[in-house]
CSV table of C-alpha atoms in Angstrom, one decimal:
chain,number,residue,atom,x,y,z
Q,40,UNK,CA,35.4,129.3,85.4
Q,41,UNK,CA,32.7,127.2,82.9
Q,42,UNK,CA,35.2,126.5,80.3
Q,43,UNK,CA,34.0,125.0,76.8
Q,44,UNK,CA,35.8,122.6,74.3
Q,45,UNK,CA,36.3,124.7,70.8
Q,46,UNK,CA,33.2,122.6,69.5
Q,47,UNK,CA,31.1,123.5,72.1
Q,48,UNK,CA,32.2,127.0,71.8
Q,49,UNK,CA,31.4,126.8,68.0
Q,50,UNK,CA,27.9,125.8,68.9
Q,51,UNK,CA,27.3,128.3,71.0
Q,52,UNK,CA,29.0,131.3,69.2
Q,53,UNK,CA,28.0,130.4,65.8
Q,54,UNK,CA,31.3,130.1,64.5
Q,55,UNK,CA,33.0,127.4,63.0
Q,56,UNK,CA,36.1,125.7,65.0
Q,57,UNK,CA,38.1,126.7,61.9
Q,58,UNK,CA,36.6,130.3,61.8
Q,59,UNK,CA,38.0,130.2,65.8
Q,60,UNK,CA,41.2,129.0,64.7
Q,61,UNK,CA,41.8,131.9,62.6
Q,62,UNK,CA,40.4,134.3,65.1
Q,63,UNK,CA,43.0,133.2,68.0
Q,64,UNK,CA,46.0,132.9,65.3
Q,65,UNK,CA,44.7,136.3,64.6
Q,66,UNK,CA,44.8,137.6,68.2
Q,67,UNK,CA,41.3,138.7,67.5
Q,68,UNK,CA,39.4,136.2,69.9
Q,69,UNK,CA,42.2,133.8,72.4
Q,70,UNK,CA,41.3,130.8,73.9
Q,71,UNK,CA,41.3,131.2,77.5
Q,72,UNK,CA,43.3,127.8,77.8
Q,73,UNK,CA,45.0,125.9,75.7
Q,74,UNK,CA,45.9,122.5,76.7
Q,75,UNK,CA,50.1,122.5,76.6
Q,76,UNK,CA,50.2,118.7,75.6
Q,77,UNK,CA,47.3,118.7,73.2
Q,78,UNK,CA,47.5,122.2,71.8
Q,79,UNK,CA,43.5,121.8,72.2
Q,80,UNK,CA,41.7,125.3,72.9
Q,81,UNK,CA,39.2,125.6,75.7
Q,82,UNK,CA,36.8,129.1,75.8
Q,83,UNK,CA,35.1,130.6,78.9
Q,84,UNK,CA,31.5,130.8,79.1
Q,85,UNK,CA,31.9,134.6,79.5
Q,86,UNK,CA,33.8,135.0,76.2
Q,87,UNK,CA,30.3,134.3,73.9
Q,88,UNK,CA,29.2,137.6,74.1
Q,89,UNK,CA,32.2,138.8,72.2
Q,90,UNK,CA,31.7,135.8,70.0
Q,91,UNK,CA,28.6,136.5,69.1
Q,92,UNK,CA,29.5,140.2,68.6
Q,93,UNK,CA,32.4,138.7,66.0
Q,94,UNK,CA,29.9,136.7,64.2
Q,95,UNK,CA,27.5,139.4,63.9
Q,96,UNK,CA,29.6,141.9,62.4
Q,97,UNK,CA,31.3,139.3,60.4
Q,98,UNK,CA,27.7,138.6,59.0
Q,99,UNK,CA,27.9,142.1,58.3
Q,100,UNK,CA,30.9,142.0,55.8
Q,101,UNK,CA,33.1,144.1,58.3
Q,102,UNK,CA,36.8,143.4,57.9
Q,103,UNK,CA,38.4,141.6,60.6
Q,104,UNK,CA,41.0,144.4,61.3
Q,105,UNK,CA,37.9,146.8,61.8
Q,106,UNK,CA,36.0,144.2,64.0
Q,107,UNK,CA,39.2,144.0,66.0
Q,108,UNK,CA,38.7,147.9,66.6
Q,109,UNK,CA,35.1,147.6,67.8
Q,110,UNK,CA,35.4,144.7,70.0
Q,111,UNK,CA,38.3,146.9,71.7
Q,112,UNK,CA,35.9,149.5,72.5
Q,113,UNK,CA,32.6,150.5,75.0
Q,114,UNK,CA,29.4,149.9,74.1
Q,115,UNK,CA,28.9,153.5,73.1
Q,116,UNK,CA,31.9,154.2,71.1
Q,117,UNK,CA,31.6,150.8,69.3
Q,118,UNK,CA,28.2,151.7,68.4
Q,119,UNK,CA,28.9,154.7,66.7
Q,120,UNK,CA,31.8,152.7,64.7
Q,121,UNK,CA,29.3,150.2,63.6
Q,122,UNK,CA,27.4,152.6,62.6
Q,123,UNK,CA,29.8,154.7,60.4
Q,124,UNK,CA,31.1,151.2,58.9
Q,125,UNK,CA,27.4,150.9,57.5
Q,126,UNK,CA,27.1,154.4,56.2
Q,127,UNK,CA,30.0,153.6,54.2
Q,128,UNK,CA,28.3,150.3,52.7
Q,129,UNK,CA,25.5,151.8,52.0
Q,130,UNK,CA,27.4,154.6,49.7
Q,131,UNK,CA,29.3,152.0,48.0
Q,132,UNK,CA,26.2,149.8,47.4
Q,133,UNK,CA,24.4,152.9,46.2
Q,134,UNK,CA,27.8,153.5,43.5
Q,135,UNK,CA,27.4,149.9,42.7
Q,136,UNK,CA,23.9,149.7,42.3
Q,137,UNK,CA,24.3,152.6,39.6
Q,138,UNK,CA,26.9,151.1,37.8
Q,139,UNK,CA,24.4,148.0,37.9
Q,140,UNK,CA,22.0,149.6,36.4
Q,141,UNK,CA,24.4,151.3,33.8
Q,142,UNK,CA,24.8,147.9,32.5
Q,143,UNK,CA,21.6,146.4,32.9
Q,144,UNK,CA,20.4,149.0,30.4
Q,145,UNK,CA,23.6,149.2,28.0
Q,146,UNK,CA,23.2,145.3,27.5
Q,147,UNK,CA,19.3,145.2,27.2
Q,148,UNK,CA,18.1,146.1,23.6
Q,149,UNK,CA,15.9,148.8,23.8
Q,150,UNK,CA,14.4,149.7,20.4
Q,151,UNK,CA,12.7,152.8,20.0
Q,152,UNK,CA,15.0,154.4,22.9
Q,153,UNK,CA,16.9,157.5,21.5
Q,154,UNK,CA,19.2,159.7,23.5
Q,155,UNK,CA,21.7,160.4,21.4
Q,156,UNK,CA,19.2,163.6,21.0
Q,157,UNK,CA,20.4,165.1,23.7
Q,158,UNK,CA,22.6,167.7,24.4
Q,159,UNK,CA,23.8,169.9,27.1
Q,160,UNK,CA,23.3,173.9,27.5
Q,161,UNK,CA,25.8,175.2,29.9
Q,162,UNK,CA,27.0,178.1,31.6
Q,163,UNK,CA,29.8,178.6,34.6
Q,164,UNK,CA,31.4,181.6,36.6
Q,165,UNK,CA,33.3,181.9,39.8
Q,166,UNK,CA,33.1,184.9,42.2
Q,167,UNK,CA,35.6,186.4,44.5
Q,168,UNK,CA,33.2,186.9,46.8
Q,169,UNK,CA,32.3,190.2,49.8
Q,170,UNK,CA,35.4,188.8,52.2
Q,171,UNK,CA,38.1,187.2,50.5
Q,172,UNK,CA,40.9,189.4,49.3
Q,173,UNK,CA,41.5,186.2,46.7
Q,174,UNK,CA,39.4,183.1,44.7
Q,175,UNK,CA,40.9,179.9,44.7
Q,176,UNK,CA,38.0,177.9,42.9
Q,177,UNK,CA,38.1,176.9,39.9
Q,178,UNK,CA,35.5,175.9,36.9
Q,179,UNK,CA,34.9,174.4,33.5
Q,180,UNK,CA,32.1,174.2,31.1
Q,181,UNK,CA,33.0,172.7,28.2
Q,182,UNK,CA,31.4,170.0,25.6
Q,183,UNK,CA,31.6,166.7,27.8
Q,184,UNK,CA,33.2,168.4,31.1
Q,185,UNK,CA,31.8,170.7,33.8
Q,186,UNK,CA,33.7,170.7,37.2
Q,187,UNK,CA,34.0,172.8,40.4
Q,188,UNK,CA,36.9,172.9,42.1
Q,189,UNK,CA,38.1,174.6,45.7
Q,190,UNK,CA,41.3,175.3,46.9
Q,191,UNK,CA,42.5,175.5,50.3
Q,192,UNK,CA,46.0,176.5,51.9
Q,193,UNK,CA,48.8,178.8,50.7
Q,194,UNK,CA,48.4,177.2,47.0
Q,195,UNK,CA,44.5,177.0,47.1
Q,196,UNK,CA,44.3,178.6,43.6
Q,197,UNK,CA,47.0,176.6,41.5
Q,198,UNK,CA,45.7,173.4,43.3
Q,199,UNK,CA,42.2,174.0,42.2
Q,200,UNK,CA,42.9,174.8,38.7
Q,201,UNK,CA,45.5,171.8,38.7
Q,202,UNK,CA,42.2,169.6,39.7
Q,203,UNK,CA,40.0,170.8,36.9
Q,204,UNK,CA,43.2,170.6,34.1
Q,205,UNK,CA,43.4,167.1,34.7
Q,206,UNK,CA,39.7,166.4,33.5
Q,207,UNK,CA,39.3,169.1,30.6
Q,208,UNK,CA,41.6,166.9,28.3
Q,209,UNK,CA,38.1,164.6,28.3
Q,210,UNK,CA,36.5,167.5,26.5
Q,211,UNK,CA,38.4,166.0,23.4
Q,212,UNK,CA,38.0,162.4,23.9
Q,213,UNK,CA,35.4,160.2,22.4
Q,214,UNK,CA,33.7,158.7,25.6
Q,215,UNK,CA,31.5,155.6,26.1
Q,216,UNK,CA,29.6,155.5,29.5
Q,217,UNK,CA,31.3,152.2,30.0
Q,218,UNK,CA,34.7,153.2,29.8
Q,219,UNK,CA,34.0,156.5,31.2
Q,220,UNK,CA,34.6,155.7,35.2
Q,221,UNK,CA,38.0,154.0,35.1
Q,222,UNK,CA,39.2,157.4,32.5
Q,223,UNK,CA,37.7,159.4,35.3
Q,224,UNK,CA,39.7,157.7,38.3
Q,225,UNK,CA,43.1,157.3,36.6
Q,226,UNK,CA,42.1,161.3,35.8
Q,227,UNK,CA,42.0,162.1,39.4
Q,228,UNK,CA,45.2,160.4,40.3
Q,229,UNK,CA,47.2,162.3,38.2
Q,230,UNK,CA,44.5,165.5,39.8
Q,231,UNK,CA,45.5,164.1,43.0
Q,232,UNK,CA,49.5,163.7,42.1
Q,233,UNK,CA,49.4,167.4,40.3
Q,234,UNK,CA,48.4,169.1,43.4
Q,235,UNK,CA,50.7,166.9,46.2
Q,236,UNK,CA,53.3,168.3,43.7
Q,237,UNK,CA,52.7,171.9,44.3
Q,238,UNK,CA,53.3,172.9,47.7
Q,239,UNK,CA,55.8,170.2,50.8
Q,240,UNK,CA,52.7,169.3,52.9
Q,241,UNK,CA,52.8,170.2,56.4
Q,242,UNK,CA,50.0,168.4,57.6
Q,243,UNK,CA,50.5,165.8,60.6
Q,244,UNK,CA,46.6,164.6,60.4
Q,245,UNK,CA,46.8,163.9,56.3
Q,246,UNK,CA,43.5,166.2,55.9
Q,247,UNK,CA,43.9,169.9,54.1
Q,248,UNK,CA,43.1,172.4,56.7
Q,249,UNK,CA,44.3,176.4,56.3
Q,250,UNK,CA,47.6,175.9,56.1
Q,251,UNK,CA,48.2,172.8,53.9
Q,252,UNK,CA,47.3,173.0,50.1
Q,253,UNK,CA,44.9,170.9,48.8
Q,254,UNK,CA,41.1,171.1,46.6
Q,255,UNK,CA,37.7,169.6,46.7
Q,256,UNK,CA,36.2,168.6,42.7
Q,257,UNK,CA,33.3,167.4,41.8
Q,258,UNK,CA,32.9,166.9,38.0
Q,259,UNK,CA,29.9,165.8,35.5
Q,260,UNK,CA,31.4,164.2,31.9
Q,261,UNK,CA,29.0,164.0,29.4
Q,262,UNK,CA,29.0,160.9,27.6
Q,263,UNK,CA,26.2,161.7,24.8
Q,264,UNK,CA,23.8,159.8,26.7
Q,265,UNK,CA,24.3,159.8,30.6
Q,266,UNK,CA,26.3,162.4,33.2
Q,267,UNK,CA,29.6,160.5,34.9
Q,268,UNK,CA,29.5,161.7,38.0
Q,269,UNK,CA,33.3,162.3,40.5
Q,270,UNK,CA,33.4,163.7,43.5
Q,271,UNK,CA,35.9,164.6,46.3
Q,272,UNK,CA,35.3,167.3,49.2
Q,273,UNK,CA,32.4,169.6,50.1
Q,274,UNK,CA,31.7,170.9,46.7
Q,275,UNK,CA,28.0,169.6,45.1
Q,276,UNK,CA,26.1,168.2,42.7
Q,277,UNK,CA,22.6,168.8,42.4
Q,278,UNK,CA,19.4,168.1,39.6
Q,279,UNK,CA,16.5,169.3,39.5
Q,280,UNK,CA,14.1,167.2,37.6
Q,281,UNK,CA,9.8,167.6,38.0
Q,282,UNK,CA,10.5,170.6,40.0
Q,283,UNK,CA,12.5,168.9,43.2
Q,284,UNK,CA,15.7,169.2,43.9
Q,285,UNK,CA,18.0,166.4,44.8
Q,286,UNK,CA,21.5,166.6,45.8
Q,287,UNK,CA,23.6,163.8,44.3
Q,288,UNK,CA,26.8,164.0,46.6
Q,289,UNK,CA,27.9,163.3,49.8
Q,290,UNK,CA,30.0,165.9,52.0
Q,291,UNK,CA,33.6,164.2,52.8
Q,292,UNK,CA,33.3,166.5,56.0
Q,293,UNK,CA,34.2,165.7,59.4
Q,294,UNK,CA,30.3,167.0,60.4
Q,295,UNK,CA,28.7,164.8,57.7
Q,296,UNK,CA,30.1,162.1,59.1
Q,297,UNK,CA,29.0,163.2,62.8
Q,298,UNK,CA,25.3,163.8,60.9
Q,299,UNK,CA,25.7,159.8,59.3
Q,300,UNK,CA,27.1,158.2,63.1
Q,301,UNK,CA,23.7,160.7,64.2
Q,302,UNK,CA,25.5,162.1,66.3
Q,303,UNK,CA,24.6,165.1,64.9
Q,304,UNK,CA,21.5,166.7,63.3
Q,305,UNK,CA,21.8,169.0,59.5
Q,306,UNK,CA,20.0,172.0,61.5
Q,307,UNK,CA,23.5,171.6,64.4
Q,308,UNK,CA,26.1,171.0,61.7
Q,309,UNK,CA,25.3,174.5,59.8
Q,310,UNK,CA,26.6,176.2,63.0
Q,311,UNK,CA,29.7,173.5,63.8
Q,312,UNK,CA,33.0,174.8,64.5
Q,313,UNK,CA,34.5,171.4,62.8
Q,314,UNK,CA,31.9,172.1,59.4
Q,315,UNK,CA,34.8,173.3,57.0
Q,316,UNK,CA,37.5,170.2,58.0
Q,317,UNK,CA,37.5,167.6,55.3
Q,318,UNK,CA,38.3,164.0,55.4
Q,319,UNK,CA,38.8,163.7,51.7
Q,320,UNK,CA,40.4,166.0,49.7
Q,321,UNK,CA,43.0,166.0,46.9
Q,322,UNK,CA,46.2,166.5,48.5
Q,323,UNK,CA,45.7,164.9,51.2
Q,324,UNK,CA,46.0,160.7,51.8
Q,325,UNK,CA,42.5,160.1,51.4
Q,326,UNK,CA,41.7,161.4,48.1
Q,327,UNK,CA,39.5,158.0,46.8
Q,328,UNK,CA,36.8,159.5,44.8
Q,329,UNK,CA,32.7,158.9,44.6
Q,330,UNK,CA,32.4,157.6,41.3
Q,331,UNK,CA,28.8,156.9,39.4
Q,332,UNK,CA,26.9,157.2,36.3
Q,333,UNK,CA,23.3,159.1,36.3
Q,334,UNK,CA,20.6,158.4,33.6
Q,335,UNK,CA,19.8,161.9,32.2
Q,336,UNK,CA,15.9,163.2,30.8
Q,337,UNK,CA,14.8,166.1,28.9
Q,338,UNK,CA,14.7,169.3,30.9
Q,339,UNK,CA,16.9,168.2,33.7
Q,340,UNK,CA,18.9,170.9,35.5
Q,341,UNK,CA,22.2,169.8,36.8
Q,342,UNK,CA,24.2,171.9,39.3
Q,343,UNK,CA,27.9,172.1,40.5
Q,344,UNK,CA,28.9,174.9,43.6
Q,345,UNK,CA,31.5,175.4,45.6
Q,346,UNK,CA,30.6,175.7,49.2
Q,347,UNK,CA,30.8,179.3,48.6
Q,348,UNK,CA,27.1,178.6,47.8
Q,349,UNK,CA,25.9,175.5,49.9
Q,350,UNK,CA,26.9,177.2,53.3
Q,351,UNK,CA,25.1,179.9,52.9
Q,352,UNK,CA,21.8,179.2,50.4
Q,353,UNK,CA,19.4,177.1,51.7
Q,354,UNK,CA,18.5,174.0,49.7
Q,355,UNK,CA,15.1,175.6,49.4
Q,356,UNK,CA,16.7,178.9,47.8
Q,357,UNK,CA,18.7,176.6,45.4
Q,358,UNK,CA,15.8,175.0,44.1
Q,359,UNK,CA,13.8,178.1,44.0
Q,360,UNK,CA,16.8,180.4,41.9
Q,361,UNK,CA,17.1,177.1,39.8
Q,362,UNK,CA,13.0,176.2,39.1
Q,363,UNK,CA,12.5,180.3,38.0
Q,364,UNK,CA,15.8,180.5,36.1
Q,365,UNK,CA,14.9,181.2,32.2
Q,366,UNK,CA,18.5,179.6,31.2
Q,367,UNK,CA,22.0,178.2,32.5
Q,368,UNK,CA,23.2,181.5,32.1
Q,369,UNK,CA,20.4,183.3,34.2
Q,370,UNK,CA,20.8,180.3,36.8
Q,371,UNK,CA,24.2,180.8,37.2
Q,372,UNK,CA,24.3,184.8,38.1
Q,373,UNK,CA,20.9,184.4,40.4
Q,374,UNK,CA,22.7,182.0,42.5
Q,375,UNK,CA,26.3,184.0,42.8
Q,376,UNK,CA,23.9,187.2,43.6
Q,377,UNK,CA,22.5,185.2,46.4
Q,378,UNK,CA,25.6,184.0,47.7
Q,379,UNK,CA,26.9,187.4,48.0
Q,380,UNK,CA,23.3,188.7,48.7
Q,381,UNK,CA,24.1,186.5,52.0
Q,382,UNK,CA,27.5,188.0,52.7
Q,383,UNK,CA,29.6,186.7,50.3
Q,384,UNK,CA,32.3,185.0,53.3
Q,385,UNK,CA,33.7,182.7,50.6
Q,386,UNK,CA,34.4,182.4,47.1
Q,387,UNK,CA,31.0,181.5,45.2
Q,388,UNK,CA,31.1,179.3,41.9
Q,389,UNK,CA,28.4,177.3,40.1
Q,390,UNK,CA,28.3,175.5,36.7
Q,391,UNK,CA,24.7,175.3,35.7
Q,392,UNK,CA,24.4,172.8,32.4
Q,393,UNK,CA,20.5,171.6,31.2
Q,394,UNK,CA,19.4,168.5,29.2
Q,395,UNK,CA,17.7,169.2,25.9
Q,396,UNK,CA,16.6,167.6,22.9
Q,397,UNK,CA,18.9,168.3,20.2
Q,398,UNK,CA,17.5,170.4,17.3
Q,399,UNK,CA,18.6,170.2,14.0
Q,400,UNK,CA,19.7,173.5,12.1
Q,401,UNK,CA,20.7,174.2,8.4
Q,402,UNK,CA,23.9,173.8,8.3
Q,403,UNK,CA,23.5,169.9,9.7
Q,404,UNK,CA,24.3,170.2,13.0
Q,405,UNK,CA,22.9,170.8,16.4
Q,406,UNK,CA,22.2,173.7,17.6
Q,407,UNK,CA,24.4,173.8,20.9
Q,408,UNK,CA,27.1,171.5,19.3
Q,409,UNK,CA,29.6,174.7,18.6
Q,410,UNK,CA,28.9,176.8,22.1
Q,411,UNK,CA,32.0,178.3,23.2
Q,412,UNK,CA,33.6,176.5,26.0
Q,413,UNK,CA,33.5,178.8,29.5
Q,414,UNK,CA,36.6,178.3,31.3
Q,415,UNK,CA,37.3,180.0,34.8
Q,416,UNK,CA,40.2,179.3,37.5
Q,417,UNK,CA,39.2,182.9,39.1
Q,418,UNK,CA,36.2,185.8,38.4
């Protein structure tokens, strides 16, 4: 066997002898010999290939813990962990790059710039549905907070309303975008906490399935100037802005992941037996949420739905029911008629909420600024 002194080996690799060091005190890459007088480590010629695999992925930003995972596995298996680790990056980079931009343009003076002329007309209802015997979702419309959320398990219903009480408090609270995020997350701990509480979990995988309680939310809070955007589970957001739709959530479902590893293609995972199991949910351990602020123009049209809607309305139909929609109002019941229109298998529940300019009336203020809050746990 070729064997290499640790400098040599460094060399080669592209590691530091330190960086080696670690990695053998770490069990992560050993030695093949170590000298039992010297204590000095010696590496086999064959054992750069997993070097260089440990420096690549280190080059990467991967934790060592997770490197340690991948350098245990095939080829093909590795590959598709590699892969997932970078879908993850990417929708943390994307959250950060938002929150960079959030600050960019709250510390750059922008004179002439006014959106504190905006405002928000809203509307929300939640539908029982052609199969279900019961609704577990749950919404809110109110003056800063619209949210969707959907139960699952024996206490579906409680835990969804549970999800959207812990955020209607914010209706009432003075909000700046910059403090908005961190009232958001410590709001979905105690979402998170209020619906553990509710029913013993049964669980022996940590994810909600049909016999554990648990809910999906996804929430917009209005700050006066942008939409703060948290999200958990398969429920989505959506704007349409200059006649396209964009969907501004990602799925925490086992078969989006599968799509992001491409291991599986959107037209397969509408038909996938594993579409409904989700890897994040409140109630369950993995109940982190996607946190990020959106800039907001004049004549936007923001969307929240349960999956009630998304499984079975195309994109396409979405953008369609929202582009001809007079109002939020009208939005809201064309897209629940649809729903059932398509069979109605699940509970079906949309906020619909557009950005307009702010006009002034009479008595002083706003017209919109004293619409009636719409509140709905069921239909």
């Amino acid at each position: 066997m070729d064997m290499l002194t640790i400098g040599a080996f460094a060399k080669a690799s592209r590691l530091s002898p330190k960086a080696l060091r670690l990695y053998d005190e770490l069990e992560l890459l050993r030695p093949a010999r170590v000298d039992p007088e010297t204590g000095y480590r010696y590496y086999a010629a064959g054992q750069l290939r997993e070097a260089r695999l440990v420096a690549w992925l280190r080059r990467l930003g991967m934790p060592l813990a997770r490197i340690r995972l991948v350098c245990a596995l095939e080829p093909g298996p590795a590959a598709r962990e590699i892969g997932a680790y970078w879908a993850g990056v990417e929708a943390e980079t994307a959250a950060r790059r938002d929150l960079a931009a959030f600050l960019v343009n709250h510390l750059s003076p922008s004179p002439g710039k006014d959106t504190s002329m905006l405002e928000l007309r809203y509307s929300a209802h939640s539908d029982t549905g052609r199969v279900r015997a019961a609704n577990q979702d749950s919404v809110h419309a109110g003056a800063r907070v619209l949210a969707v959320a959907d139960g699952c398990g024996p206490g579906g219903a409680p835990a969804s309303t549970a999800a959207v009480r812990a955020l209607t408090f914010l209706d009432d609270e003075p909000l700046s975008a910059g403090g908005v995020l961190n009232l958001l997350e410590d709001a979905v701990e105690g979402a998170a906490q209020a619906v553990a509480d509710l029913v013993p979990r049964h669980a022996t995988d940590g994810a909600p399935d049909g016999g554990v309680t648990g809910s999906t939310l996804t929430a917009l809070v209005w700050t006066g100037s942008q939409l703060a955007l948290v999200h958990i589970g398969d429920s989505r957001a959506y704007v349409l802005r200059d006649g396209g739709l964009l969907r501004i959530t990602h799925d925490h479902t086992v078969v989006q992941s599968m799509i992001d590893e491409g291991r599986l293609t959107p037209e397969e995972a509408t038909t996938h037996p594993q579409r409904a199991i989700l890897l994040k949910a409140l109630g369950s351990d993995a109940h982190v949420p996607d946190l990020r602020l959106h800039d907001v123009r004049p004549g936007d049209r923001y969307l929240l739905c349960s999956d009630g809607l998304s499984t079975v309305v195309p994109d396409e139909g979405i953008e369609r029911l929202l582009a001809s929609a007079p109002d939020a109002d009208a939005a809201v019941r064309a897209l629940i008629g649809a729903a059932n229109d398509a069979g109605g298998p699940d509970n079906v529940s949309c906020v619909v909420a557009d950005v307009v300019e702010a006009a002034a009336r009479p008595d002083g203020l706003r017209f919109g600024q004293d619409l009636p809050d719409r509140t709905g746990p069921r239909a």
